[in-house]
Each structure stands twice: as structure tokens, then as C-alpha cells.
Coordinates of C-alpha atoms in Angstrom, one line a residue:
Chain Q
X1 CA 148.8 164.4 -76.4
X2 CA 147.2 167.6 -74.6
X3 CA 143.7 167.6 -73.8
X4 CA 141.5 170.2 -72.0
X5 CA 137.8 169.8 -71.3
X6 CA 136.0 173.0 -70.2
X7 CA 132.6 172.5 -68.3
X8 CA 130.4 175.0 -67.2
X9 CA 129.1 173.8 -63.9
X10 CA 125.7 173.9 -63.6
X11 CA 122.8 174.0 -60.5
X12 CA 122.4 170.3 -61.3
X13 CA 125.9 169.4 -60.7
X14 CA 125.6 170.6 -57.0
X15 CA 124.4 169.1 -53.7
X16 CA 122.3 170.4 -51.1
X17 CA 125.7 171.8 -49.5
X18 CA 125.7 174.3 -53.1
X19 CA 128.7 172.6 -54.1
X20 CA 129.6 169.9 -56.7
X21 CA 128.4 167.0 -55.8
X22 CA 131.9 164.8 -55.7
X23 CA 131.5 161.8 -58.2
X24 CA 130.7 164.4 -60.9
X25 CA 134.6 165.2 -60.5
X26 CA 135.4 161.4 -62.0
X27 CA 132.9 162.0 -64.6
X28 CA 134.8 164.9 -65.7
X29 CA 138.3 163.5 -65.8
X30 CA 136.1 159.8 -68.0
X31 CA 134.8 162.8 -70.1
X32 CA 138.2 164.4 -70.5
X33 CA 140.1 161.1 -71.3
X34 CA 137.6 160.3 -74.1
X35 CA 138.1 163.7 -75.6
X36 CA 141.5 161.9 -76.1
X37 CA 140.3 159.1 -77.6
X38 CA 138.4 160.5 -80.0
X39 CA 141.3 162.4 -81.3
X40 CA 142.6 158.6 -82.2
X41 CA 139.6 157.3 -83.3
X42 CA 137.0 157.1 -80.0
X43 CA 136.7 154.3 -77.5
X44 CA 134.6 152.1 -79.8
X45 CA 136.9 152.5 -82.9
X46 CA 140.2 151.8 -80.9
X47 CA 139.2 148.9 -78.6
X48 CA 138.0 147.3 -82.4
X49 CA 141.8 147.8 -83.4
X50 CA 143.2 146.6 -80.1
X51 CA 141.0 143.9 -79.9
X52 CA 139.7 145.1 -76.2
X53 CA 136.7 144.9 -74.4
X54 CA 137.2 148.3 -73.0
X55 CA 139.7 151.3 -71.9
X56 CA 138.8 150.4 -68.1
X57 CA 139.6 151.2 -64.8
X58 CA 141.7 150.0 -62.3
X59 CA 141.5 152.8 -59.9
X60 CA 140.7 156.3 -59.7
X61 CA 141.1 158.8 -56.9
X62 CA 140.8 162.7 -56.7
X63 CA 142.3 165.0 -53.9
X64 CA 139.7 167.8 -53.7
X65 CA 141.5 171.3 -53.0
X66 CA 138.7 174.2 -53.1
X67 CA 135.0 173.3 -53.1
X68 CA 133.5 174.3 -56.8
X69 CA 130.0 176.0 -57.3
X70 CA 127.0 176.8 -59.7
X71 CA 128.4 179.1 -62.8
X72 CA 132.1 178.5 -62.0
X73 CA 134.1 177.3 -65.3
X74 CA 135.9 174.6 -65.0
X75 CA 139.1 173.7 -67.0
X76 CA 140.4 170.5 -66.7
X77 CA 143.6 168.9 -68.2
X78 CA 145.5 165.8 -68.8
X79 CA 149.0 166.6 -67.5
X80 CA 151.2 163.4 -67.3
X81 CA 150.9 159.9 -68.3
X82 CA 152.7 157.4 -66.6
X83 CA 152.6 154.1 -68.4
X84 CA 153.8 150.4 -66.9
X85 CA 153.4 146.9 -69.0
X86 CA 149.8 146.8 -68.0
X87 CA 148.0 150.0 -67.3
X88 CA 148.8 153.5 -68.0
X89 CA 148.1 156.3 -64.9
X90 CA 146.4 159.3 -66.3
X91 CA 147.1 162.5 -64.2
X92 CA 144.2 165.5 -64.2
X93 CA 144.7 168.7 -62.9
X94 CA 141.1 171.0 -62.5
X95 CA 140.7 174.7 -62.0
X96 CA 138.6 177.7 -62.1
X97 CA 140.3 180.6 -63.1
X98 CA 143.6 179.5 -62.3
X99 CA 143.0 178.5 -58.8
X100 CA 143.3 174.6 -58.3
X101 CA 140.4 172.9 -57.2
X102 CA 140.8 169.5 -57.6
X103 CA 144.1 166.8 -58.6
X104 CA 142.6 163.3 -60.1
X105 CA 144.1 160.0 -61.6
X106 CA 142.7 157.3 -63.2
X107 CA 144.8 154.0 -63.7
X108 CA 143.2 152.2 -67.4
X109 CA 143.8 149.0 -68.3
X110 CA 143.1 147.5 -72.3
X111 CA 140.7 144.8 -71.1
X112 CA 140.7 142.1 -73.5
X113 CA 138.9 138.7 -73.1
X114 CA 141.4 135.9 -71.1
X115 CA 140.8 132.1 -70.4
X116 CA 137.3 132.2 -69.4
X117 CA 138.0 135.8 -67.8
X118 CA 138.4 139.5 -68.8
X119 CA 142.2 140.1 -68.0
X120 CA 144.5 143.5 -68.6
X121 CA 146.4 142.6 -71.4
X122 CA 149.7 144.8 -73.1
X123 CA 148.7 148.3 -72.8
X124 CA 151.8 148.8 -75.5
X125 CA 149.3 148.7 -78.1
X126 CA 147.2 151.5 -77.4
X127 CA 150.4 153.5 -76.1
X128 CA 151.3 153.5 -80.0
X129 CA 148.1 155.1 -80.6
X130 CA 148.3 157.7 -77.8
X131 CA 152.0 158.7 -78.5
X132 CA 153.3 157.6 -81.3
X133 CA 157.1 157.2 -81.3
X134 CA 159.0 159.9 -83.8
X135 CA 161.3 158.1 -85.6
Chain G
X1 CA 128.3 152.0 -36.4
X2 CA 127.9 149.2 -38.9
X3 CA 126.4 150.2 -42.1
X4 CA 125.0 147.7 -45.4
X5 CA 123.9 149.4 -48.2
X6 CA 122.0 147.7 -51.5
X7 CA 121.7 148.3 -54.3
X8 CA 120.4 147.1 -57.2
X9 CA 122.2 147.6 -60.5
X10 CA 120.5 149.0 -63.4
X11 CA 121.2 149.5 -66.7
X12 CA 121.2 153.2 -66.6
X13 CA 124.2 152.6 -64.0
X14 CA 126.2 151.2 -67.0
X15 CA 127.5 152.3 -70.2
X16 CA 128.0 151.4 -73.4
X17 CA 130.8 148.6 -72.4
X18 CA 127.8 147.1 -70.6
X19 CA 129.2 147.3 -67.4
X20 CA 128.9 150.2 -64.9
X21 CA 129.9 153.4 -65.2
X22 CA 132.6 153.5 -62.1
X23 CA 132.0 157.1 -61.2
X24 CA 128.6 155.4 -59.7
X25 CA 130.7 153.4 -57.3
X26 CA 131.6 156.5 -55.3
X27 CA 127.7 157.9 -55.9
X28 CA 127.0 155.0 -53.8
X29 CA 129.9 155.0 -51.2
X30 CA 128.5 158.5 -50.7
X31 CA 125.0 157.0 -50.4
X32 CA 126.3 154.2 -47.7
X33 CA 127.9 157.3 -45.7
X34 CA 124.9 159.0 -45.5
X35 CA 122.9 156.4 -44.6
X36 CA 125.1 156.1 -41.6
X37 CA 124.5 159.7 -41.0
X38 CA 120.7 159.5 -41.3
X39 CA 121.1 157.1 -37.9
X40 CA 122.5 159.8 -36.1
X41 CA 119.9 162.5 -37.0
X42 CA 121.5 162.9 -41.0
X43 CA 123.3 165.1 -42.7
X44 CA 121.5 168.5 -42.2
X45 CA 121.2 168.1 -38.6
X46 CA 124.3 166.9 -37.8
X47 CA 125.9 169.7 -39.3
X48 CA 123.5 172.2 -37.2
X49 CA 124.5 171.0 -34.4
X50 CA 128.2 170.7 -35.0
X51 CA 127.8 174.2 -36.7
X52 CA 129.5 172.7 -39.9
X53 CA 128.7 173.3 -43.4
X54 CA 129.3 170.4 -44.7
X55 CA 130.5 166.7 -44.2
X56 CA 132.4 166.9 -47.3
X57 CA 135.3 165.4 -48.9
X58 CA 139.2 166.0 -49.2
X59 CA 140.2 162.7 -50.9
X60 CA 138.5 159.8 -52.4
X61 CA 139.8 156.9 -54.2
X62 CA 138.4 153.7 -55.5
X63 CA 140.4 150.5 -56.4
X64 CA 138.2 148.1 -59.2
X65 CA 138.7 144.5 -58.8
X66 CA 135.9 143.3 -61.2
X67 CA 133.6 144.7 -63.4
X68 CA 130.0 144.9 -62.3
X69 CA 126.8 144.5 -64.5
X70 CA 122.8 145.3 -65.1
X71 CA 121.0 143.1 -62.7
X72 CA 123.6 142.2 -60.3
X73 CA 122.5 143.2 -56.5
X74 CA 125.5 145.1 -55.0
X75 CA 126.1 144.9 -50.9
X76 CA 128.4 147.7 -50.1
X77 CA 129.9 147.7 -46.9
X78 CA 131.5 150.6 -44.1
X79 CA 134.6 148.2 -43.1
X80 CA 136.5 151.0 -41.4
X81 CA 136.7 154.7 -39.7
X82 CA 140.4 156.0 -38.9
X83 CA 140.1 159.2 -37.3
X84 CA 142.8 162.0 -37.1
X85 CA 142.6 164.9 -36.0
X86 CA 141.0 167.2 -38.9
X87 CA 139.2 164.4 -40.8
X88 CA 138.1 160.4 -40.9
X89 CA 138.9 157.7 -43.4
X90 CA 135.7 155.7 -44.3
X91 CA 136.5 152.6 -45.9
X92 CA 133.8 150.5 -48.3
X93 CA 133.9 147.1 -49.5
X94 CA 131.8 146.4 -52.8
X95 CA 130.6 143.0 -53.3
X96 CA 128.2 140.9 -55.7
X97 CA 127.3 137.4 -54.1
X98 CA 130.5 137.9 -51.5
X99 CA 132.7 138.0 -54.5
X100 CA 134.6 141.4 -54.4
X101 CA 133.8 144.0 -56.9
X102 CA 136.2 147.0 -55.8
X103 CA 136.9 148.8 -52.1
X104 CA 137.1 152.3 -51.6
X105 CA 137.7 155.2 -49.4
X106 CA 136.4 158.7 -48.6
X107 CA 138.9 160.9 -46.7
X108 CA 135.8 163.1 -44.8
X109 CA 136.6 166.7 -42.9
X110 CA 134.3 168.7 -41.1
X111 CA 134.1 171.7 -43.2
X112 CA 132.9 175.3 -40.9
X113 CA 133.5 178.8 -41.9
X114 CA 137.2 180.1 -40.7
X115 CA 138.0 183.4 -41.2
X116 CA 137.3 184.4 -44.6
X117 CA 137.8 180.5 -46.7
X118 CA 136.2 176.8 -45.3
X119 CA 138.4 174.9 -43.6
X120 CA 138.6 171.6 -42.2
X121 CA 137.6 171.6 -38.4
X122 CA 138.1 169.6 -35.5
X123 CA 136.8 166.2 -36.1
X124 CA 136.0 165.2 -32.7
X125 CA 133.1 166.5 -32.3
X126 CA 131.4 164.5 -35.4
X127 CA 133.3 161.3 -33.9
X128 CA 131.4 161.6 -30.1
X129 CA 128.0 161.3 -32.6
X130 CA 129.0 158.5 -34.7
X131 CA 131.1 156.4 -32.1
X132 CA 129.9 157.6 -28.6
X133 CA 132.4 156.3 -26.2
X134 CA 131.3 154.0 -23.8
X135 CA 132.0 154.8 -19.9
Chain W
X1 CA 102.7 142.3 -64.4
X2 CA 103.5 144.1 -61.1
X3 CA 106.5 146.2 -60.9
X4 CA 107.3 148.5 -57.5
X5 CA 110.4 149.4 -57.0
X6 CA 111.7 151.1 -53.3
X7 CA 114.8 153.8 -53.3
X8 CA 116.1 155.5 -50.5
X9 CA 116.3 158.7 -51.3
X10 CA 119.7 160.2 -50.5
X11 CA 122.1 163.4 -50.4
X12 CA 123.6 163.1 -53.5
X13 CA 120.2 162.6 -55.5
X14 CA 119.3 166.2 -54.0
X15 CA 120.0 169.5 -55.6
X16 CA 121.1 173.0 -53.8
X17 CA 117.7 173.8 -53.4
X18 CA 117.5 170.5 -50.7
X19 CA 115.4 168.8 -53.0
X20 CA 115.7 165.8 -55.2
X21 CA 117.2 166.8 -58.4
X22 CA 114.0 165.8 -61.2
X23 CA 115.6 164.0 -63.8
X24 CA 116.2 161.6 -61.6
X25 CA 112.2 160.9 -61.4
X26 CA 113.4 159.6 -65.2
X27 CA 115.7 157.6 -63.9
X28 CA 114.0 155.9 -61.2
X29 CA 111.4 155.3 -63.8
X30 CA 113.2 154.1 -66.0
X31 CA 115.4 151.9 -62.9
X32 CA 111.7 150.2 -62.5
X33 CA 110.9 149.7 -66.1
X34 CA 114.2 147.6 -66.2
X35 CA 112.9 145.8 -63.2
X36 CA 110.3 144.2 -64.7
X37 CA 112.3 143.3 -67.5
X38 CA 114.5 141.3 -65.7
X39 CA 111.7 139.3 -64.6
X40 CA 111.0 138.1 -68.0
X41 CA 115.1 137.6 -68.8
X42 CA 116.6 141.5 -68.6
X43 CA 116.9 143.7 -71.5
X44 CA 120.0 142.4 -73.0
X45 CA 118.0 138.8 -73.4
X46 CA 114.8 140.1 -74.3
X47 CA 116.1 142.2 -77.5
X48 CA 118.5 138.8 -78.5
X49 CA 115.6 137.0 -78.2
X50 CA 113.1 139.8 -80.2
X51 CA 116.0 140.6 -82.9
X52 CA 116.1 144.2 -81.3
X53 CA 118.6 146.7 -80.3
X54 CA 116.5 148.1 -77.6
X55 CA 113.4 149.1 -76.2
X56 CA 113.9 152.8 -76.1
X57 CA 112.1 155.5 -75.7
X58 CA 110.0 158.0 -77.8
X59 CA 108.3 160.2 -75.4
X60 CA 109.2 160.6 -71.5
X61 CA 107.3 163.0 -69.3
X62 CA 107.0 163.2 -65.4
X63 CA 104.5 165.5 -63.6
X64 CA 105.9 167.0 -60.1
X65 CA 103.1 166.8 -57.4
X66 CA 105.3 167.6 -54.1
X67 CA 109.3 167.9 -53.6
X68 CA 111.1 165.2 -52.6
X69 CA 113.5 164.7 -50.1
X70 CA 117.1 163.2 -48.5
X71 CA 116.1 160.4 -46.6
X72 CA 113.0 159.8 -47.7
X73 CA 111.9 156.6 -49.0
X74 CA 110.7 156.5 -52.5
X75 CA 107.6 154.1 -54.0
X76 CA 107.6 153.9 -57.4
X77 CA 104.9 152.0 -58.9
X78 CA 104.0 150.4 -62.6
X79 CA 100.2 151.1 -62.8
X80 CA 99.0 150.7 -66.3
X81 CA 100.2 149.3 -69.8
X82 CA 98.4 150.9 -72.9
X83 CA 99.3 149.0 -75.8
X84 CA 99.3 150.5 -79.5
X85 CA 100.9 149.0 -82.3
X86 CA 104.6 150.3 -82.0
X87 CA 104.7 151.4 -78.6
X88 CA 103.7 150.9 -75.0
X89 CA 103.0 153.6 -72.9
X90 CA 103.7 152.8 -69.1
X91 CA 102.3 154.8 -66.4
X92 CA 103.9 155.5 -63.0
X93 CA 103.1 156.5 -59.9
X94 CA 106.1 157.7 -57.2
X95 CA 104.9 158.4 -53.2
X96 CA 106.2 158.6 -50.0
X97 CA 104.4 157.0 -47.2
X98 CA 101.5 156.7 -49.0
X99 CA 101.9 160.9 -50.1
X100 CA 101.7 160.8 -53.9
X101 CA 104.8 162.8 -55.1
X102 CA 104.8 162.1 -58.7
X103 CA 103.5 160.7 -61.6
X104 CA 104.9 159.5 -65.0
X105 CA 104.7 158.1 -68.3
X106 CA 107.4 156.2 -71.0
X107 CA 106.2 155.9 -74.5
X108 CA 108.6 152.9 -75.8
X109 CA 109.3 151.7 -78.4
X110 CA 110.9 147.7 -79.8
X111 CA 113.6 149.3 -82.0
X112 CA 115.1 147.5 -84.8
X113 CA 117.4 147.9 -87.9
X114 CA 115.2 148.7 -90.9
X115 CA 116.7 149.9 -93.9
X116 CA 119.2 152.3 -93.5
X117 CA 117.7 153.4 -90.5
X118 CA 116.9 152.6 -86.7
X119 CA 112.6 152.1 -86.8
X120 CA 110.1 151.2 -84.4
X121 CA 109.1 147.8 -85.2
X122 CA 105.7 145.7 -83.8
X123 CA 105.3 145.6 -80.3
X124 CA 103.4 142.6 -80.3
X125 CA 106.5 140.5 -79.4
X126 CA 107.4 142.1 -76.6
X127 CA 103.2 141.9 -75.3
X128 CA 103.9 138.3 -75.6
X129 CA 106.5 138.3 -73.7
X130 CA 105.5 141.0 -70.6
X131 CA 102.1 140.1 -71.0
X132 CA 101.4 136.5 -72.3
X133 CA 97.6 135.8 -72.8
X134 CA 95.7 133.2 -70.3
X135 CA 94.5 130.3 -72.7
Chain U
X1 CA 116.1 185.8 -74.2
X2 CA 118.0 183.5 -77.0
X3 CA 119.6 180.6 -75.0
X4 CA 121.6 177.8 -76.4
X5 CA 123.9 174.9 -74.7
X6 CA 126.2 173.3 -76.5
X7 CA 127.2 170.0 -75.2
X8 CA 129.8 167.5 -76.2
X9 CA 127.9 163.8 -75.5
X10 CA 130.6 161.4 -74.1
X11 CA 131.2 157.9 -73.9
X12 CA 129.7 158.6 -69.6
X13 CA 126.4 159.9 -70.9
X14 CA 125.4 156.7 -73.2
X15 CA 124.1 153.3 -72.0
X16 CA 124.1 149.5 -72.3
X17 CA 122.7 150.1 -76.3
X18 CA 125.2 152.6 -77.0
X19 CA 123.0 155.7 -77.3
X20 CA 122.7 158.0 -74.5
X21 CA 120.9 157.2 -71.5
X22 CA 117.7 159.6 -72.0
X23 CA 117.1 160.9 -68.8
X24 CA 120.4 163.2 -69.6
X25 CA 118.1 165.2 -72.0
X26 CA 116.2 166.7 -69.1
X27 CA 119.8 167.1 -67.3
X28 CA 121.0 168.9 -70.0
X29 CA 117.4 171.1 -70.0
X30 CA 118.1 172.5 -66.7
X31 CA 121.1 173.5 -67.9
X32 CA 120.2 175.6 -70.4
X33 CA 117.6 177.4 -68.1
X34 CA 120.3 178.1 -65.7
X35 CA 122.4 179.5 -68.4
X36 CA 119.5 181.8 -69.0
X37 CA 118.8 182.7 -65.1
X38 CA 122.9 183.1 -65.0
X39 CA 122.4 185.9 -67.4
X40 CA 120.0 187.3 -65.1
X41 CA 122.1 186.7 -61.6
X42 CA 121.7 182.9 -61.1
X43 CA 119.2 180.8 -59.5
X44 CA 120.1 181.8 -55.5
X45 CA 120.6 185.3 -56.2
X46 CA 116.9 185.4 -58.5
X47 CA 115.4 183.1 -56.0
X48 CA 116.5 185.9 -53.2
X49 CA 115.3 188.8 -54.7
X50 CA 112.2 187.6 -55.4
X51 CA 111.5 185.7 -52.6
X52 CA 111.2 182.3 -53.7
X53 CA 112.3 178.6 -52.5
X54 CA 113.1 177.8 -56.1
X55 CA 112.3 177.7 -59.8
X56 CA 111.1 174.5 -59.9
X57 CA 109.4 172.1 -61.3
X58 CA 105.5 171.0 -62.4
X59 CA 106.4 169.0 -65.3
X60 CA 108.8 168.1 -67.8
X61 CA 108.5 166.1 -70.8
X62 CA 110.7 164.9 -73.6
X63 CA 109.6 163.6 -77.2
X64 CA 113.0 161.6 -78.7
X65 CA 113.2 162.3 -82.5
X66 CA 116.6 160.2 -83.3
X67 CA 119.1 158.4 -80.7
X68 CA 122.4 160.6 -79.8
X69 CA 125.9 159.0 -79.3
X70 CA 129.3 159.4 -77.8
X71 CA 131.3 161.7 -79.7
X72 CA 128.3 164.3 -81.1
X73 CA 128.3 167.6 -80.1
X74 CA 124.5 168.4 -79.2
X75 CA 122.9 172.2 -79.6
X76 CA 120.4 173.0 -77.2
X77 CA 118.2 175.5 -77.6
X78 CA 115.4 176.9 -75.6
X79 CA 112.8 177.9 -78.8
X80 CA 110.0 179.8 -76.4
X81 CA 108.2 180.2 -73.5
X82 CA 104.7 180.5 -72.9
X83 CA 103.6 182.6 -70.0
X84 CA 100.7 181.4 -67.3
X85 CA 100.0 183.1 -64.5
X86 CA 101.6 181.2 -62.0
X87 CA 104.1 179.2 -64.5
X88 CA 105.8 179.3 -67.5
X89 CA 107.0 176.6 -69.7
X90 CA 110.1 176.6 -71.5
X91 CA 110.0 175.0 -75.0
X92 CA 113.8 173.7 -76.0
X93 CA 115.0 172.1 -79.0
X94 CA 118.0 170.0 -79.4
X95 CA 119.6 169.3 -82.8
X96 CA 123.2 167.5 -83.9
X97 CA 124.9 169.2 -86.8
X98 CA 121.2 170.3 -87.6
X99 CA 119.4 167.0 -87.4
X100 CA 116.6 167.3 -84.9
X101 CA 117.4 165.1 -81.6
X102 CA 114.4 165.7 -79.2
X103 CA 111.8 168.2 -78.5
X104 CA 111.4 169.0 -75.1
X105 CA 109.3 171.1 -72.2
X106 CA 110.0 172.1 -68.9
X107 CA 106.8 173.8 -66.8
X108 CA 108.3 175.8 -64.2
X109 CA 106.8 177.8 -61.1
X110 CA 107.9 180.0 -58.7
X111 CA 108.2 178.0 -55.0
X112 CA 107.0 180.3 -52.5
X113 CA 106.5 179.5 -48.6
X114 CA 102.5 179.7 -47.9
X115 CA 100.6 178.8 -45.1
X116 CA 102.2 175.5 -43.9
X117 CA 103.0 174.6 -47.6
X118 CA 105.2 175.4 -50.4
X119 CA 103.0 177.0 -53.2
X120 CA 103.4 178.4 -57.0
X121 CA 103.5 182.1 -56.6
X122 CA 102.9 184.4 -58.9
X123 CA 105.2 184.1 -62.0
X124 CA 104.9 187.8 -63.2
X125 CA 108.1 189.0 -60.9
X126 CA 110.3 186.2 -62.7
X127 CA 109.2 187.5 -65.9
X128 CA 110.1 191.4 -64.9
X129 CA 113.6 190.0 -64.6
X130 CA 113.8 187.5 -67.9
X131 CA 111.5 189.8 -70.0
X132 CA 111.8 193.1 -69.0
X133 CA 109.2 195.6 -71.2
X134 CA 111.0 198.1 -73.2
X135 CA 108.8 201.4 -72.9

């Protein structure tokens, strides 16, 4: 279950400080977790399966180490997953040629419709698809 | 050094589970937090006169309570500063109609040049702008 | 059929060269565009109610008349509907304090399911609906 | 001067109709150009050598040919550019696995300070450094 999304980061990316412009560091770790899912299928495909609204989020937070520029590479990659009854935490580590720049996570829940509201249901069912036990 | 920011959402601000794209709730914490700055001169000229590069980040994190949508007007809320000594915590509150949609928090440093890296100065001096003691 | 739409220009819509970042002239456009939808029952309504699966776009251009700025506040304006028989091209106009700044146009289109492919059905419907004639 | 972006579209860069939000194309535009200037030094180094405030922007338009959606991985190309005196405009092309996505344009000037304004300078310098004549 390894993933690694590489982004070249662009002029666009940056803020008038000629550094990335935070948020885009949650967008990269959303674009690196559905890299994941589309090894399984994509978002669309699995929440179909599960019978989900969505792969959502309950939090998210990044520790920013280094600032990161214009024409720097970033790698970025899933290392852990740490998963409860009802939401799996998804740890991302990002670097530029080796040197850390930033530390994210993002707690998902499967959101699937409840009485008369959108509730986290089992996340055991998409776990199965993520890692599959060996038997 | 109460701040309110509005904003309307948009469907551009969401994605294809119809309801928005959270990286946007820390685009707009960031907004609220220079809005606060633009009171006190903004961000460029703060940072001239406290010789800083940047007001930037070291930590961010954003707990999501319920989903927002297209056409919802969101009232997003500084409830908080806790200073230390090298940065502040700036906490939001997100709501839709006064029900809460998620709260977050920006862990802020005054970034200057140290001898040869950036590094996280004394926070004071940003503090006597934004919260100029009374005598 | 009068759309404006304000937005307060901020840090974070800027780019390293301290100016605001243009595809977000597209987005603001497109931010007001939605606007006046809403009036009339919000996208998501309209294309349930017009048996479409959006009202996309087929041509988007902006011309840049003078940068914009952090802390500036933004005017965009919907100033003209030209009708044809599958699309509606909107003209904007974007100033500052009366400074015009830029100004833009949205071909769009009522997309439905044809056969075997997405096509740009009749406009007419959504006329009715934007635009409904004084008897 | 052959350019081309690749770009994996994610679930982030798609809205409420499930097909990406369009005002990513020009995002993904300005990439590409600041591929090209990184081949040449970057934007701030260029800008400094020659002078400039910026390579900005006079206009930009975008003519969508089919929608794009999460999961695709989109070529960009820039097909030409057409040489004024004080602008040039960039002609790009973007296809998935082939298929034609959107035709685009970017006209570009060189910002220089004049008298109390900021002004399109002279383009040929620009051109010295992405088109250097072979003798």
C-alpha cells in the first residue's frame, strides 16, 4: 500500500512571500491519497461498493519544516496508516531532495447516509480494499 | 482584534462529492488572518517594519464537524491568539447559520533571516501591533 | 438579470510577483456566474429541472487591463448576455474603485446526454429561466 | 523550445458535475510556461536579467473541446508562439491519451517600471533568451 506523488512546484503554487502558499500542502497529501484509490478502483468506484457518500475528512493538519519554492520537486509519501472502528489516520511525509519539508495527516471517515444525517459508518470495509488480509 | 470574515460558497469551492473541497477551509482561515493584518497596515508592511520575511506558518490543523455546500454563506471567526515566545496560535471557528461547520488553528512564527537558514523570531514585536497593551 | 459580485482580494490569491495570480479572474467569473444562478434556484436545481448535467463551458477568455492587488477590493460585474442557439456568451467586467482592471467572457453551454456522447443541447430553456419574457 | 506538462487530474481538480473545474486549464498553462522559462533560469532569475517586473499577462483564453476527469493523465503542450513586438503569445494544446481536451492561449508581455506605471517593454530581450539565433 505505498504511494508517492511527485509534483513539480510551480510559480503558481507560490505566494507573494516566493514560497508555497500553505493549503496547496493539503491538496497534495488529497492528491496523494487518491493516487491510492485509484490503485483500488478510484473514489467514485469504491464509495459505489461501500455504499458511501464519500472518503471524507475529519481532520487534517500539516507541521511545516522548511519553506518550499518555485522549481523544487516535491516527493511526497504515504508512510503509516493507523486505523480505529471509524476512521483511518493517513500519515504523509514531503521532501525535496531528501530534506523534509513538511509532516501531514489526514483522519478519513466512509461517510454513508444515517437517519436523516450523513454519519461515519465501519471504515472496516474499505480497510479490506486498502490492505487486504493474506490468508 | 476581533476579526469576521464571509464568504460565500461557490461551486468551484467544492468537488465532485458536492461538498467543499476542505483544503479551501484553511485558504480561508488564511484569508480571515490577513484581513486582520490589513487593520494594522497588512501583511507587506508589517513585515517591513518588523524586518520579517514572512508571517508564515509552522503548523496548521483543521477539525471538520460538518460538511459545507454551494450556496451556503460561511462566517469564519478569529476566537483566539495564544502567544509564546517564537510564534502565536490563531484559532477559527467556521459556521453556516451559527451551526458549526469545522474550527481550526494556524500555529504563526515570525520568519527573518538568521545566519544563513529562516528562522522563527521573536514574536513580540508582531504582538505590540496586533494587541497594543493598554497603560 | 443583474449580477455583481464583491471579493476582497487577499494574500493567498497573489502570486510571487505581488500580484493576483490570473486564473483566478476565471474563477471569480465563474464565482459570479454561479451567483446569478442561485437566484433562479442554484445550478444543481436548474440542470434537475432542465434534464442537464451542467452548464459548462466551451470557450473562457479574460483580458488583463491593470494588475491586481492584496487588499484590494474586487467588482466584478455581469454586463451583457448574447444569446445563440447552444450557448450564451456572458461578458464581465472586474474594477477596483471604479479603475477597470479586467474584462471577460464565458461561452456556455446547457449540456446534456445525447447518444453516446455529452452534447450541447438548446439554450432556450435556460433563457426562459435567466431571462423570462415580459408578456 | 518543445515544452510539454504532464499532469495527473485528481479527484481536487474536478467540481460539483464531476469534470474538472475549468479555470485549472489556465493553472496548468502557466505551468507549462514556467517549465519552459525554468529551462532558461526561472521566472525571478529571467525577470532579473532583463529587467522586468514579470512575465505577465494581457490575455488568456481557453476553447474546451471534451470535459476531463479524476484519474486522466493530461499532456500539455505548448504548440507555438507568435512573436509581437511588445508580446508574444503562447499557443498550447492539451490532449488525454491523444484525444484533444482544450486549445488554449496565453498573451504574455514583458512588465517593465515606466514613468509612474508599469508598461509592456520590449519583448525582443525575452526572445534572445527563449530563441536564441543560431549564426
Amino acid at each position: 500500500m505505498e504511494v508517492e506523488l511527485s509534483h513539480d512546484i510551480t510559480f503558481g503554487d507560490c505566494d507573494p512571500a516566493g514560497i508555497v502558499y500553505y493549503p496547496n500542502a493539503f491538496r497534495w497529501m488529497d492528491a496523494a491519497f487518491h493516487k491510492l484509490l485509484r490503485e483500488h478502483g478510484g473514489h467514485a468506484s469504491l464509495c459505489e461498493k461501500l455504499c458511501a457518500i464519500g472518503i471524507g475528512l475529519a481532520d487534517a493538519s500539516v507541521r511545516f519544516r522548511r519553506p518550499m519554492r518555485d522549481g523544487e520537486r516535491l516527493t511526497l509519501r504515504i508512510v503509516m496508516f493507523e486505523w480505529s472502528r471509524r476512521s483511518v489516520t493517513v500519515h504523509y511525509e514531503g521532501a525535496v531532495d531528501g530534506a523534509a519539508k513538511f509532516s501531514g495527516r489526514e483522519v478519513r471517515c466512509l461517510f454513508i447516509k444515517g437517519e436523516g444525517a450523513i454519519v461515519a459508518g465501519d471504515i472496516e470495509p474499505l480497510r479490506q480494499h486498502l490492505e487486504p488480509k493474506n490468508e
